Every structure is written in structure tokens, then in C-alpha cells.
PDB file of C-alpha atoms in Angstrom:
ATOM      1  CA  UNK J   1     103.571 105.585  30.509  1.00 70.00           C
ATOM      2  CA  UNK J   2     104.849 102.542  32.734  1.00 83.00           C
ATOM      3  CA  UNK J   3     102.188 102.441  35.592  1.00 95.00           C
ATOM      4  CA  UNK J   4     103.177 101.805  39.105  1.00 97.00           C
ATOM      5  CA  UNK J   5     101.252 100.505  42.312  1.00 98.00           C
ATOM      6  CA  UNK J   6     103.422 101.907  44.823  1.00 98.00           C
ATOM      7  CA  UNK J   7     101.939 100.106  47.887  1.00 98.00           C
ATOM      8  CA  UNK J   8     101.241  96.473  48.578  1.00 97.00           C
ATOM      9  CA  UNK J   9     102.146  93.567  50.867  1.00 98.00           C
ATOM     10  CA  UNK J  10     102.877  90.009  50.759  1.00 98.00           C
ATOM     11  CA  UNK J  11     102.987  87.463  53.718  1.00 98.00           C
ATOM     12  CA  UNK J  12     102.770  83.833  54.946  1.00 97.00           C
ATOM     13  CA  UNK J  13     100.274  84.405  57.541  1.00 98.00           C
ATOM     14  CA  UNK J  14     100.576  83.444  61.090  1.00 97.00           C
ATOM     15  CA  UNK J  15      98.895  84.982  63.988  1.00 96.00           C
ATOM     16  CA  UNK J  16     101.920  85.726  65.983  1.00 96.00           C
ATOM     17  CA  UNK J  17     103.500  87.525  63.275  1.00 96.00           C
ATOM     18  CA  UNK J  18     100.667  89.663  62.338  1.00 96.00           C
ATOM     19  CA  UNK J  19      98.835  90.527  65.361  1.00 94.00           C
ATOM     20  CA  UNK J  20      97.332  93.698  63.719  1.00 94.00           C
ATOM     21  CA  UNK J  21      95.180  91.354  61.786  1.00 97.00           C
ATOM     22  CA  UNK J  22      92.007  90.975  63.893  1.00 95.00           C
ATOM     23  CA  UNK J  23      89.242  88.624  63.802  1.00 95.00           C
ATOM     24  CA  UNK J  24      87.123  90.823  61.543  1.00 94.00           C
ATOM     25  CA  UNK J  25      89.628  90.831  58.648  1.00 97.00           C
ATOM     26  CA  UNK J  26      89.500  87.084  57.996  1.00 96.00           C
ATOM     27  CA  UNK J  27      90.137  87.665  54.313  1.00 97.00           C
ATOM     28  CA  UNK J  28      93.704  88.729  55.442  1.00 98.00           C
ATOM     29  CA  UNK J  29      94.119  85.312  57.550  1.00 98.00           C
ATOM     30  CA  UNK J  30      95.988  83.370  54.816  1.00 98.00           C
ATOM     31  CA  UNK J  31      99.027  83.362  52.783  1.00 98.00           C
ATOM     32  CA  UNK J  32      99.032  86.194  50.351  1.00 98.00           C
ATOM     33  CA  UNK J  33     101.777  86.098  47.649  1.00 98.00           C
ATOM     34  CA  UNK J  34     102.753  87.594  44.282  1.00 97.00           C
ATOM     35  CA  UNK J  35     100.877  85.038  42.223  1.00 97.00           C
ATOM     36  CA  UNK J  36      97.685  86.175  43.740  1.00 97.00           C
ATOM     37  CA  UNK J  37      98.288  89.897  43.038  1.00 97.00           C
ATOM     38  CA  UNK J  38      99.574  89.695  39.701  1.00 96.00           C
ATOM     39  CA  UNK J  39      96.344  89.001  37.582  1.00 96.00           C
ATOM     40  CA  UNK J  40      94.922  92.139  39.396  1.00 96.00           C
ATOM     41  CA  UNK J  41      97.897  94.030  38.360  1.00 96.00           C
ATOM     42  CA  UNK J  42      97.637  92.890  34.604  1.00 96.00           C
ATOM     43  CA  UNK J  43      93.882  93.698  34.561  1.00 96.00           C
ATOM     44  CA  UNK J  44      94.324  97.245  35.773  1.00 95.00           C
ATOM     45  CA  UNK J  45      97.391  97.729  33.381  1.00 95.00           C
ATOM     46  CA  UNK J  46      99.851  97.973  36.220  1.00 96.00           C
ATOM     47  CA  UNK J  47     103.406  96.824  35.370  1.00 95.00           C
ATOM     48  CA  UNK J  48     105.332  97.667  38.512  1.00 96.00           C
ATOM     49  CA  UNK J  49     105.025  97.478  42.264  1.00 97.00           C
ATOM     50  CA  UNK J  50     106.575  98.526  45.543  1.00 98.00           C
ATOM     51  CA  UNK J  51     106.489  95.889  48.238  1.00 98.00           C
ATOM     52  CA  UNK J  52     106.171  97.512  51.802  1.00 98.00           C
ATOM     53  CA  UNK J  53     106.727  95.888  55.233  1.00 98.00           C
ATOM     54  CA  UNK J  54     103.924  94.678  57.168  1.00 98.00           C
ATOM     55  CA  UNK J  55     105.380  93.776  60.553  1.00 96.00           C
ATOM     56  CA  UNK J  56     108.391  95.008  62.599  1.00 96.00           C
ATOM     57  CA  UNK J  57     111.066  92.226  61.691  1.00 96.00           C
ATOM     58  CA  UNK J  58     114.365  92.481  59.879  1.00 97.00           C
ATOM     59  CA  UNK J  59     113.571  88.869  58.868  1.00 97.00           C
ATOM     60  CA  UNK J  60     110.453  89.827  56.988  1.00 98.00           C
ATOM     61  CA  UNK J  61     112.453  92.593  55.003  1.00 98.00           C
ATOM     62  CA  UNK J  62     115.010  89.876  54.188  1.00 98.00           C
ATOM     63  CA  UNK J  63     112.345  87.524  52.738  1.00 98.00           C
ATOM     64  CA  UNK J  64     110.520  90.612  50.927  1.00 98.00           C
ATOM     65  CA  UNK J  65     113.982  91.152  49.177  1.00 98.00           C
ATOM     66  CA  UNK J  66     114.123  87.441  48.182  1.00 98.00           C
ATOM     67  CA  UNK J  67     110.563  87.749  47.114  1.00 97.00           C
ATOM     68  CA  UNK J  68     111.214  90.802  44.904  1.00 97.00           C
ATOM     69  CA  UNK J  69     114.184  89.102  43.341  1.00 97.00           C
ATOM     70  CA  UNK J  70     112.061  86.509  42.003  1.00 97.00           C
ATOM     71  CA  UNK J  71     109.203  88.790  41.094  1.00 97.00           C
ATOM     72  CA  UNK J  72     109.326  90.651  37.367  1.00 95.00           C
ATOM     73  CA  UNK J  73     106.957  93.250  38.725  1.00 97.00           C
ATOM     74  CA  UNK J  74     108.350  94.050  42.104  1.00 97.00           C
ATOM     75  CA  UNK J  75     110.702  96.710  41.479  1.00 97.00           C
ATOM     76  CA  UNK J  76     111.420  98.213  45.122  1.00 98.00           C
ATOM     77  CA  UNK J  77     111.049  97.008  48.644  1.00 98.00           C
ATOM     78  CA  UNK J  78     110.377  99.556  51.732  1.00 98.00           C
ATOM     79  CA  UNK J  79     111.711  97.344  54.656  1.00 98.00           C
ATOM     80  CA  UNK J  80     111.971  97.541  58.446  1.00 98.00           C
ATOM     81  CA  UNK J  81     114.829  98.301  60.836  1.00 97.00           C
ATOM     82  CA  UNK J  82     114.929  99.098  64.449  1.00 97.00           C
ATOM     83  CA  UNK J  83     115.814 102.959  63.996  1.00 97.00           C
ATOM     84  CA  UNK J  84     116.845 103.396  67.633  1.00 97.00           C
ATOM     85  CA  UNK J  85     119.397 100.649  67.602  1.00 97.00           C
ATOM     86  CA  UNK J  86     123.119 101.622  68.367  1.00 96.00           C
ATOM     87  CA  UNK J  87     123.932  99.213  65.698  1.00 97.00           C
ATOM     88  CA  UNK J  88     121.876 100.799  63.141  1.00 98.00           C
ATOM     89  CA  UNK J  89     124.831 101.382  60.578  1.00 97.00           C
ATOM     90  CA  UNK J  90     125.976  97.557  60.855  1.00 97.00           C
ATOM     91  CA  UNK J  91     122.277  96.591  60.617  1.00 97.00           C
ATOM     92  CA  UNK J  92     122.181  98.616  57.302  1.00 97.00           C
ATOM     93  CA  UNK J  93     125.228  97.085  56.095  1.00 97.00           C
ATOM     94  CA  UNK J  94     123.610  93.477  56.701  1.00 97.00           C
ATOM     95  CA  UNK J  95     120.640  93.842  54.850  1.00 97.00           C
ATOM     96  CA  UNK J  96     121.885  96.194  52.096  1.00 96.00           C
ATOM     97  CA  UNK J  97     120.174  94.846  48.895  1.00 97.00           C
ATOM     98  CA  UNK J  98     119.899  96.977  45.182  1.00 97.00           C
ATOM     99  CA  UNK J  99     116.079  96.621  45.499  1.00 98.00           C
ATOM    100  CA  UNK J 100     116.147  98.089  49.066  1.00 98.00           C
ATOM    101  CA  UNK J 101     115.028 101.608  48.926  1.00 98.00           C
ATOM    102  CA  UNK J 102     113.218 102.718  52.047  1.00 98.00           C
ATOM    103  CA  UNK J 103     112.048 101.866  55.442  1.00 98.00           C
ATOM    104  CA  UNK J 104     108.955 102.159  57.287  1.00 98.00           C
ATOM    105  CA  UNK J 105     107.614 101.574  61.019  1.00 97.00           C
ATOM    106  CA  UNK J 106     103.831 101.008  61.957  1.00 97.00           C
ATOM    107  CA  UNK J 107     104.218 104.133  64.187  1.00 96.00           C
ATOM    108  CA  UNK J 108     100.304 104.135  64.367  1.00 96.00           C
ATOM    109  CA  UNK J 109     100.628 100.871  66.458  1.00 94.00           C
ATOM    110  CA  UNK J 110     102.889 102.403  69.101  1.00 94.00           C
ATOM    111  CA  UNK J 111     101.275 102.998  72.586  1.00 94.00           C
ATOM    112  CA  UNK J 112     102.479 106.556  72.084  1.00 97.00           C
ATOM    113  CA  UNK J 113     102.960 107.457  68.383  1.00 97.00           C
ATOM    114  CA  UNK J 114     103.914 111.107  69.489  1.00 96.00           C
ATOM    115  CA  UNK J 115     106.731 109.948  71.882  1.00 97.00           C
ATOM    116  CA  UNK J 116     107.896 107.537  69.093  1.00 97.00           C
ATOM    117  CA  UNK J 117     108.249 110.505  66.584  1.00 98.00           C
ATOM    118  CA  UNK J 118     109.930 112.620  69.054  1.00 97.00           C
ATOM    119  CA  UNK J 119     112.341 109.977  70.509  1.00 98.00           C
ATOM    120  CA  UNK J 120     116.012 111.100  70.275  1.00 98.00           C
ATOM    121  CA  UNK J 121     117.309 107.724  69.040  1.00 98.00           C
ATOM    122  CA  UNK J 122     114.697 107.231  66.307  1.00 98.00           C
ATOM    123  CA  UNK J 123     115.326 110.985  64.911  1.00 98.00           C
ATOM    124  CA  UNK J 124     119.000 110.092  65.053  1.00 98.00           C
ATOM    125  CA  UNK J 125     118.627 107.013  63.084  1.00 98.00           C
ATOM    126  CA  UNK J 126     116.397 108.458  60.425  1.00 98.00           C
ATOM    127  CA  UNK J 127     119.176 111.196  59.863  1.00 98.00           C
ATOM    128  CA  UNK J 128     121.210 108.196  59.226  1.00 98.00           C
ATOM    129  CA  UNK J 129     118.978 106.857  56.802  1.00 98.00           C
ATOM    130  CA  UNK J 130     118.515 110.120  54.957  1.00 98.00           C
ATOM    131  CA  UNK J 131     122.254 110.535  54.567  1.00 98.00           C
ATOM    132  CA  UNK J 132     122.429 107.299  52.780  1.00 97.00           C
ATOM    133  CA  UNK J 133     119.297 108.113  50.537  1.00 97.00           C
ATOM    134  CA  UNK J 134     116.982 105.817  51.872  1.00 98.00           C
ATOM    135  CA  UNK J 135     113.260 106.799  51.796  1.00 98.00           C
ATOM    136  CA  UNK J 136     111.058 106.667  54.727  1.00 98.00           C
ATOM    137  CA  UNK J 137     107.575 106.121  54.801  1.00 98.00           C
ATOM    138  CA  UNK J 138     105.251 107.681  57.620  1.00 98.00           C
ATOM    139  CA  UNK J 139     102.700 105.653  58.867  1.00 98.00           C
ATOM    140  CA  UNK J 140     100.137 107.353  61.345  1.00 97.00           C
ATOM    141  CA  UNK J 141      96.642 108.063  61.634  1.00 97.00           C
ATOM    142  CA  UNK J 142      94.962 111.793  61.715  1.00 97.00           C
ATOM    143  CA  UNK J 143      95.642 111.752  65.502  1.00 97.00           C
ATOM    144  CA  UNK J 144      99.234 112.416  64.898  1.00 97.00           C
ATOM    145  CA  UNK J 145      99.556 114.610  61.839  1.00 97.00           C
ATOM    146  CA  UNK J 146     100.620 117.284  64.045  1.00 97.00           C
ATOM    147  CA  UNK J 147     103.565 115.410  65.451  1.00 97.00           C
ATOM    148  CA  UNK J 148     104.222 114.125  62.009  1.00 98.00           C
ATOM    149  CA  UNK J 149     104.516 117.545  60.411  1.00 98.00           C
ATOM    150  CA  UNK J 150     107.241 118.191  63.149  1.00 98.00           C
ATOM    151  CA  UNK J 151     109.135 115.015  62.511  1.00 98.00           C
ATOM    152  CA  UNK J 152     109.040 115.669  58.749  1.00 98.00           C
ATOM    153  CA  UNK J 153     110.369 119.184  59.345  1.00 98.00           C
ATOM    154  CA  UNK J 154     113.385 117.657  61.254  1.00 98.00           C
ATOM    155  CA  UNK J 155     114.237 115.372  58.459  1.00 98.00           C
ATOM    156  CA  UNK J 156     114.444 117.280  54.800  1.00 98.00           C
ATOM    157  CA  UNK J 157     117.665 115.769  53.826  1.00 98.00           C
ATOM    158  CA  UNK J 158     115.882 113.145  51.309  1.00 98.00           C
ATOM    159  CA  UNK J 159     112.168 111.961  50.421  1.00 98.00           C
ATOM    160  CA  UNK J 160     109.534 111.193  53.000  1.00 98.00           C
ATOM    161  CA  UNK J 161     106.416 109.557  52.027  1.00 98.00           C
ATOM    162  CA  UNK J 162     102.952 109.795  53.615  1.00 98.00           C
ATOM    163  CA  UNK J 163     101.251 106.445  53.707  1.00 98.00           C
ATOM    164  CA  UNK J 164      97.327 106.358  53.275  1.00 98.00           C
ATOM    165  CA  UNK J 165      96.850 109.876  53.056  1.00 97.00           C
ATOM    166  CA  UNK J 166      97.536 110.119  56.948  1.00 97.00           C
ATOM    167  CA  UNK J 167      94.515 107.955  57.413  1.00 98.00           C
ATOM    168  CA  UNK J 168      91.887 110.673  57.814  1.00 98.00           C
ATOM    169  CA  UNK J 169      88.763 110.728  60.138  1.00 98.00           C
ATOM    170  CA  UNK J 170      86.216 110.400  57.440  1.00 98.00           C
ATOM    171  CA  UNK J 171      83.479 111.581  60.009  1.00 97.00           C
ATOM    172  CA  UNK J 172      84.903 115.219  59.895  1.00 97.00           C
ATOM    173  CA  UNK J 173      84.954 115.748  55.883  1.00 97.00           C
ATOM    174  CA  UNK J 174      87.525 116.461  53.466  1.00 97.00           C
ATOM    175  CA  UNK J 175      87.829 120.123  54.244  1.00 97.00           C
ATOM    176  CA  UNK J 176      88.924 119.416  57.805  1.00 97.00           C
ATOM    177  CA  UNK J 177      91.361 116.769  56.549  1.00 97.00           C
ATOM    178  CA  UNK J 178      93.004 119.333  54.083  1.00 98.00           C
ATOM    179  CA  UNK J 179      93.351 121.655  56.997  1.00 97.00           C
ATOM    180  CA  UNK J 180      95.241 119.086  58.952  1.00 97.00           C
ATOM    181  CA  UNK J 181      97.415 117.680  55.953  1.00 97.00           C
ATOM    182  CA  UNK J 182      98.249 121.256  54.630  1.00 98.00           C
ATOM    183  CA  UNK J 183     101.294 121.729  56.848  1.00 98.00           C
ATOM    184  CA  UNK J 184     102.940 118.163  55.631  1.00 97.00           C
ATOM    185  CA  UNK J 185     102.387 119.037  51.853  1.00 98.00           C
ATOM    186  CA  UNK J 186     103.823 122.625  52.519  1.00 98.00           C
ATOM    187  CA  UNK J 187     107.151 120.465  53.000  1.00 98.00           C
ATOM    188  CA  UNK J 188     108.281 119.937  49.406  1.00 98.00           C
ATOM    189  CA  UNK J 189     110.061 116.862  50.549  1.00 98.00           C
ATOM    190  CA  UNK J 190     107.034 114.943  51.384  1.00 98.00           C
ATOM    191  CA  UNK J 191     105.181 113.153  49.151  1.00 98.00           C
ATOM    192  CA  UNK J 192     101.760 111.322  49.637  1.00 98.00           C
ATOM    193  CA  UNK J 193     100.300 108.011  48.785  1.00 98.00           C
ATOM    194  CA  UNK J 194      96.741 107.861  47.505  1.00 98.00           C
ATOM    195  CA  UNK J 195      95.967 104.723  49.089  1.00 98.00           C
ATOM    196  CA  UNK J 196      94.090 103.133  52.211  1.00 97.00           C
ATOM    197  CA  UNK J 197      91.252 105.362  51.864  1.00 97.00           C
ATOM    198  CA  UNK J 198      88.529 102.647  51.118  1.00 97.00           C
ATOM    199  CA  UNK J 199      88.983 100.725  54.307  1.00 97.00           C
ATOM    200  CA  UNK J 200      89.251 103.883  56.777  1.00 97.00           C
ATOM    201  CA  UNK J 201      86.122 103.769  59.051  1.00 96.00           C
ATOM    202  CA  UNK J 202      83.390 105.418  57.257  1.00 95.00           C
ATOM    203  CA  UNK J 203      80.115 107.190  58.457  1.00 95.00           C
ATOM    204  CA  UNK J 204      76.841 105.467  57.894  1.00 94.00           C
ATOM    205  CA  UNK J 205      75.905 105.943  54.121  1.00 93.00           C
ATOM    206  CA  UNK J 206      79.162 106.976  52.821  1.00 95.00           C
ATOM    207  CA  UNK J 207      80.033 105.607  49.565  1.00 94.00           C
ATOM    208  CA  UNK J 208      83.331 105.463  47.804  1.00 95.00           C
ATOM    209  CA  UNK J 209      82.293 108.374  45.721  1.00 95.00           C
ATOM    210  CA  UNK J 210      81.859 110.418  48.610  1.00 97.00           C
ATOM    211  CA  UNK J 211      85.764 109.976  49.040  1.00 97.00           C
ATOM    212  CA  UNK J 212      86.593 111.829  45.898  1.00 98.00           C
ATOM    213  CA  UNK J 213      86.790 115.101  47.572  1.00 98.00           C
ATOM    214  CA  UNK J 214      89.847 113.663  49.598  1.00 98.00           C
ATOM    215  CA  UNK J 215      91.715 112.946  46.421  1.00 98.00           C
ATOM    216  CA  UNK J 216      90.696 116.448  44.984  1.00 98.00           C
ATOM    217  CA  UNK J 217      92.146 118.167  48.244  1.00 98.00           C
ATOM    218  CA  UNK J 218      95.327 115.913  48.090  1.00 98.00           C
ATOM    219  CA  UNK J 219      95.885 117.004  44.248  1.00 98.00           C
ATOM    220  CA  UNK J 220      95.245 120.540  45.285  1.00 98.00           C
ATOM    221  CA  UNK J 221      97.841 120.846  47.898  1.00 98.00           C
ATOM    222  CA  UNK J 222     100.368 118.496  46.953  1.00 98.00           C
ATOM    223  CA  UNK J 223     100.237 118.695  43.114  1.00 98.00           C
ATOM    224  CA  UNK J 224     100.377 115.440  41.018  1.00 98.00           C
ATOM    225  CA  UNK J 225     104.054 115.366  40.978  1.00 98.00           C
ATOM    226  CA  UNK J 226     104.032 114.663  44.736  1.00 98.00           C
ATOM    227  CA  UNK J 227     101.150 112.127  44.655  1.00 98.00           C
ATOM    228  CA  UNK J 228     101.255 108.512  43.846  1.00 98.00           C
ATOM    229  CA  UNK J 229      98.654 105.687  43.439  1.00 98.00           C
ATOM    230  CA  UNK J 230      98.906 102.560  45.844  1.00 98.00           C
ATOM    231  CA  UNK J 231      96.297  99.894  46.011  1.00 98.00           C
ATOM    232  CA  UNK J 232      97.262  98.861  49.628  1.00 98.00           C
ATOM    233  CA  UNK J 233      96.664  95.228  48.418  1.00 98.00           C
ATOM    234  CA  UNK J 234      95.555  92.929  50.075  1.00 98.00           C
ATOM    235  CA  UNK J 235      94.656  95.267  52.969  1.00 98.00           C
ATOM    236  CA  UNK J 236      92.173  96.890  50.159  1.00 98.00           C
ATOM    237  CA  UNK J 237      90.194  93.478  50.019  1.00 97.00           C
ATOM    238  CA  UNK J 238      88.656  94.793  53.435  1.00 97.00           C
ATOM    239  CA  UNK J 239      86.513  97.124  51.496  1.00 95.00           C
ATOM    240  CA  UNK J 240      84.748  94.114  49.871  1.00 90.00           C
ATOM    241  CA  UNK J 241      84.293  93.002  46.344  1.00 83.00           C
ATOM    242  CA  UNK J 242      82.088  95.878  44.947  1.00 85.00           C
ATOM    243  CA  UNK J 243      84.863  98.335  46.008  1.00 94.00           C
ATOM    244  CA  UNK J 244      88.874  98.555  44.714  1.00 95.00           C
ATOM    245  CA  UNK J 245      91.092 100.890  44.813  1.00 97.00           C
ATOM    246  CA  UNK J 246      92.011 100.622  40.949  1.00 96.00           C
ATOM    247  CA  UNK J 247      88.705 101.668  39.922  1.00 96.00           C
ATOM    248  CA  UNK J 248      88.516 104.337  42.738  1.00 97.00           C
ATOM    249  CA  UNK J 249      91.727 105.817  41.342  1.00 97.00           C
ATOM    250  CA  UNK J 250      90.505 105.938  37.885  1.00 97.00           C
ATOM    251  CA  UNK J 251      87.320 107.821  38.767  1.00 97.00           C
ATOM    252  CA  UNK J 252      89.423 110.138  40.785  1.00 98.00           C
ATOM    253  CA  UNK J 253      91.787 110.993  37.822  1.00 98.00           C
ATOM    254  CA  UNK J 254      89.551 110.921  34.920  1.00 97.00           C
ATOM    255  CA  UNK J 255      89.410 114.339  34.168  1.00 97.00           C
ATOM    256  CA  UNK J 256      93.180 115.180  34.628  1.00 98.00           C
ATOM    257  CA  UNK J 257      95.691 115.706  31.892  1.00 98.00           C
ATOM    258  CA  UNK J 258      97.811 113.227  30.606  1.00 97.00           C
ATOM    259  CA  UNK J 259     100.869 114.753  32.564  1.00 97.00           C
ATOM    260  CA  UNK J 260      98.859 114.567  35.908  1.00 98.00           C
ATOM    261  CA  UNK J 261      97.925 110.863  35.357  1.00 97.00           C
ATOM    262  CA  UNK J 262     101.361 110.152  34.352  1.00 97.00           C
ATOM    263  CA  UNK J 263     102.540 111.623  37.556  1.00 98.00           C
ATOM    264  CA  UNK J 264     100.256 109.830  39.951  1.00 98.00           C
ATOM    265  CA  UNK J 265     100.654 106.604  38.224  1.00 98.00           C
ATOM    266  CA  UNK J 266     104.456 106.286  37.859  1.00 97.00           C
ATOM    267  CA  UNK J 267     106.742 109.277  37.676  1.00 97.00           C
ATOM    268  CA  UNK J 268     106.381 110.333  41.166  1.00 98.00           C
ATOM    269  CA  UNK J 269     107.167 106.807  42.648  1.00 98.00           C
ATOM    270  CA  UNK J 270     109.972 106.508  39.831  1.00 97.00           C
ATOM    271  CA  UNK J 271     111.523 109.527  41.091  1.00 97.00           C
ATOM    272  CA  UNK J 272     111.295 109.021  44.846  1.00 98.00           C
ATOM    273  CA  UNK J 273     112.269 105.294  44.529  1.00 98.00           C
ATOM    274  CA  UNK J 274     114.725 105.655  41.947  1.00 96.00           C
ATOM    275  CA  UNK J 275     113.041 103.174  39.785  1.00 95.00           C
ATOM    276  CA  UNK J 276     114.529 102.107  36.352  1.00 77.00           C
ATOM    277  CA  UNK J 277     112.610 100.403  33.499  1.00 61.00           C
ATOM    278  CA  UNK J 278     113.035  96.504  33.237  1.00 49.00           C
ATOM    279  CA  UNK J 279     112.784  94.307  30.269  1.00 41.00           C
ATOM    280  CA  UNK J 280     109.538  93.213  31.811  1.00 38.00           C
ATOM    281  CA  UNK J 281     107.947  96.657  31.661  1.00 44.00           C
ATOM    282  CA  UNK J 282     109.362  97.290  27.869  1.00 44.00           C
ATOM    283  CA  UNK J 283     107.691  93.964  26.956  1.00 43.00           C
ATOM    284  CA  UNK J 284     104.424  95.083  28.572  1.00 45.00           C
ATOM    285  CA  UNK J 285     104.455  98.175  26.749  1.00 45.00           C
ATOM    286  CA  UNK J 286     104.499  96.918  23.398  1.00 40.00           C
TER     287      UNK J 286
END
């Protein structure tokens, strides 16, 4: 089984390029590049990775694609383009690349995520992306899951992926989140990344073990065939040295069948992002 980490970021840090990195996120205020992640992937037997945008910049996307070309374990890139641009097709042609498999926008950072999700030009742009078989990753918090359901329902021509389990409100419990997320799970073109849970705000006294019911709920409503593991490195470093997404996922999946584990750790991502085995992976498997 070739194991895929479906979500991480690289950057050369500057405050103006990454304003979402606050003063409380000091560990992220540095250059974070492939050679820093690779030993961790090897330690946790991850042979492949999907690189995801971290700022609204086509220039960053081009840089991520350059990184991907030079990095054996990066198998695909989720980039960024201005969906509402009247020149979207021209922009797509300019950035076209064999490793560019999808796009994302940090909708959670919009002044009005609900307005962005209903914007006519944005929705027109997403229809265009789906016609060209680009995956689209949805990044919202629990506050806008209902709007995300409507957005996803309008766009069923290709795969959509919900990032970070929709960033649940952990103070309300897994049962509440399950009710929120169930309408998205009912849309068969939507998959979910099991990522980001360790860095969501927690009520006092909540441990990583208390997050396992969120995984169980996701498994019940999406099924393993629409779940994929993602570390969210380096953002996952905010959880501290005693917690990491690889160990959390191993605990969560320990009792699952080999087929279920294979889906979560690779097959779902390979299907959604059209990943092919490389010579690097073949060598790692020996």
C-alpha cells in the first residue's frame, strides 16, 4: 500500500505574504520546505504527498509547481487562481502543468464567506474548473457548513474535497458536528480530509484522544472510500511536540480493516487527484 499524506504546505516566510500567521504562531514564522518534512514522512511510512496553497497568489502556485518538479514525494499540487476573473481560461492555460490537479481559496478568511460562496462569478469559475477536471478543495469553518452544502450541491461535475473536516466547533461535540456535516457527506462527489483536528480550539481539558469520535463520525457518514489522511504540516506543529497527526490517525484507524486503511491512507487520494505510482514509490515499497 502506497501511503499518501494528502495535505501539507511549504513556504518562504514573509509577514506580508502570510498575514494569517499570527504572533501566537511563532513556529510557523520561518521558511518551511520539503527537506524539513521528508524525514517525518519517512518515519511514518508516507511515500507521497499533495502540496496545497497557503496564500491567494498565482505566483505562489507557480513556485509550488517548481517545488513539486524537484521533490520526489510531491505527487500533486492544489493551487490558487482568482475564480471570479473574466480571464480565467487564459489564467488556467498560463498555469497549466501536469502536477496541477486542483485549486483552493481560503474562503474562511473572507469578510463574508457566505457571500463568496454564492457569488455568481465565483460559481461560474468553478463550473469552468470542473469541466476541465480540476479538483476543488473547500476551506470553511463550522460557521458556514450550510452554505458549503449549497455550494457543493451546485457543483457535482467533478470531485470536491472538504478540508480539515470543516473545522468543527469542538465545544459542541462530535454528535453536533456529525449533524452539520451529514448533508455534505450525502453528496457523493464530496470527499473529506481527516486533517486539522489537532489545531482547532479545544475546550479546557480536551485531549487528542477526545477527538477520536470525530474520526468515527466521519467514517460512518463518508465511508473510508471518501476519507483521506492529511497532516496539515507545518500548521500541525501548533499542536505541540506531544501531539502529531500521524500518531492520531494511527490510533483512529487501528481497528479498521486493511481495505479501509488502504482507502484512507492512499486510495481515496489517488482516485480524487489521479495519482500514479512513481519510481520513488516503487523503490520505497521494496
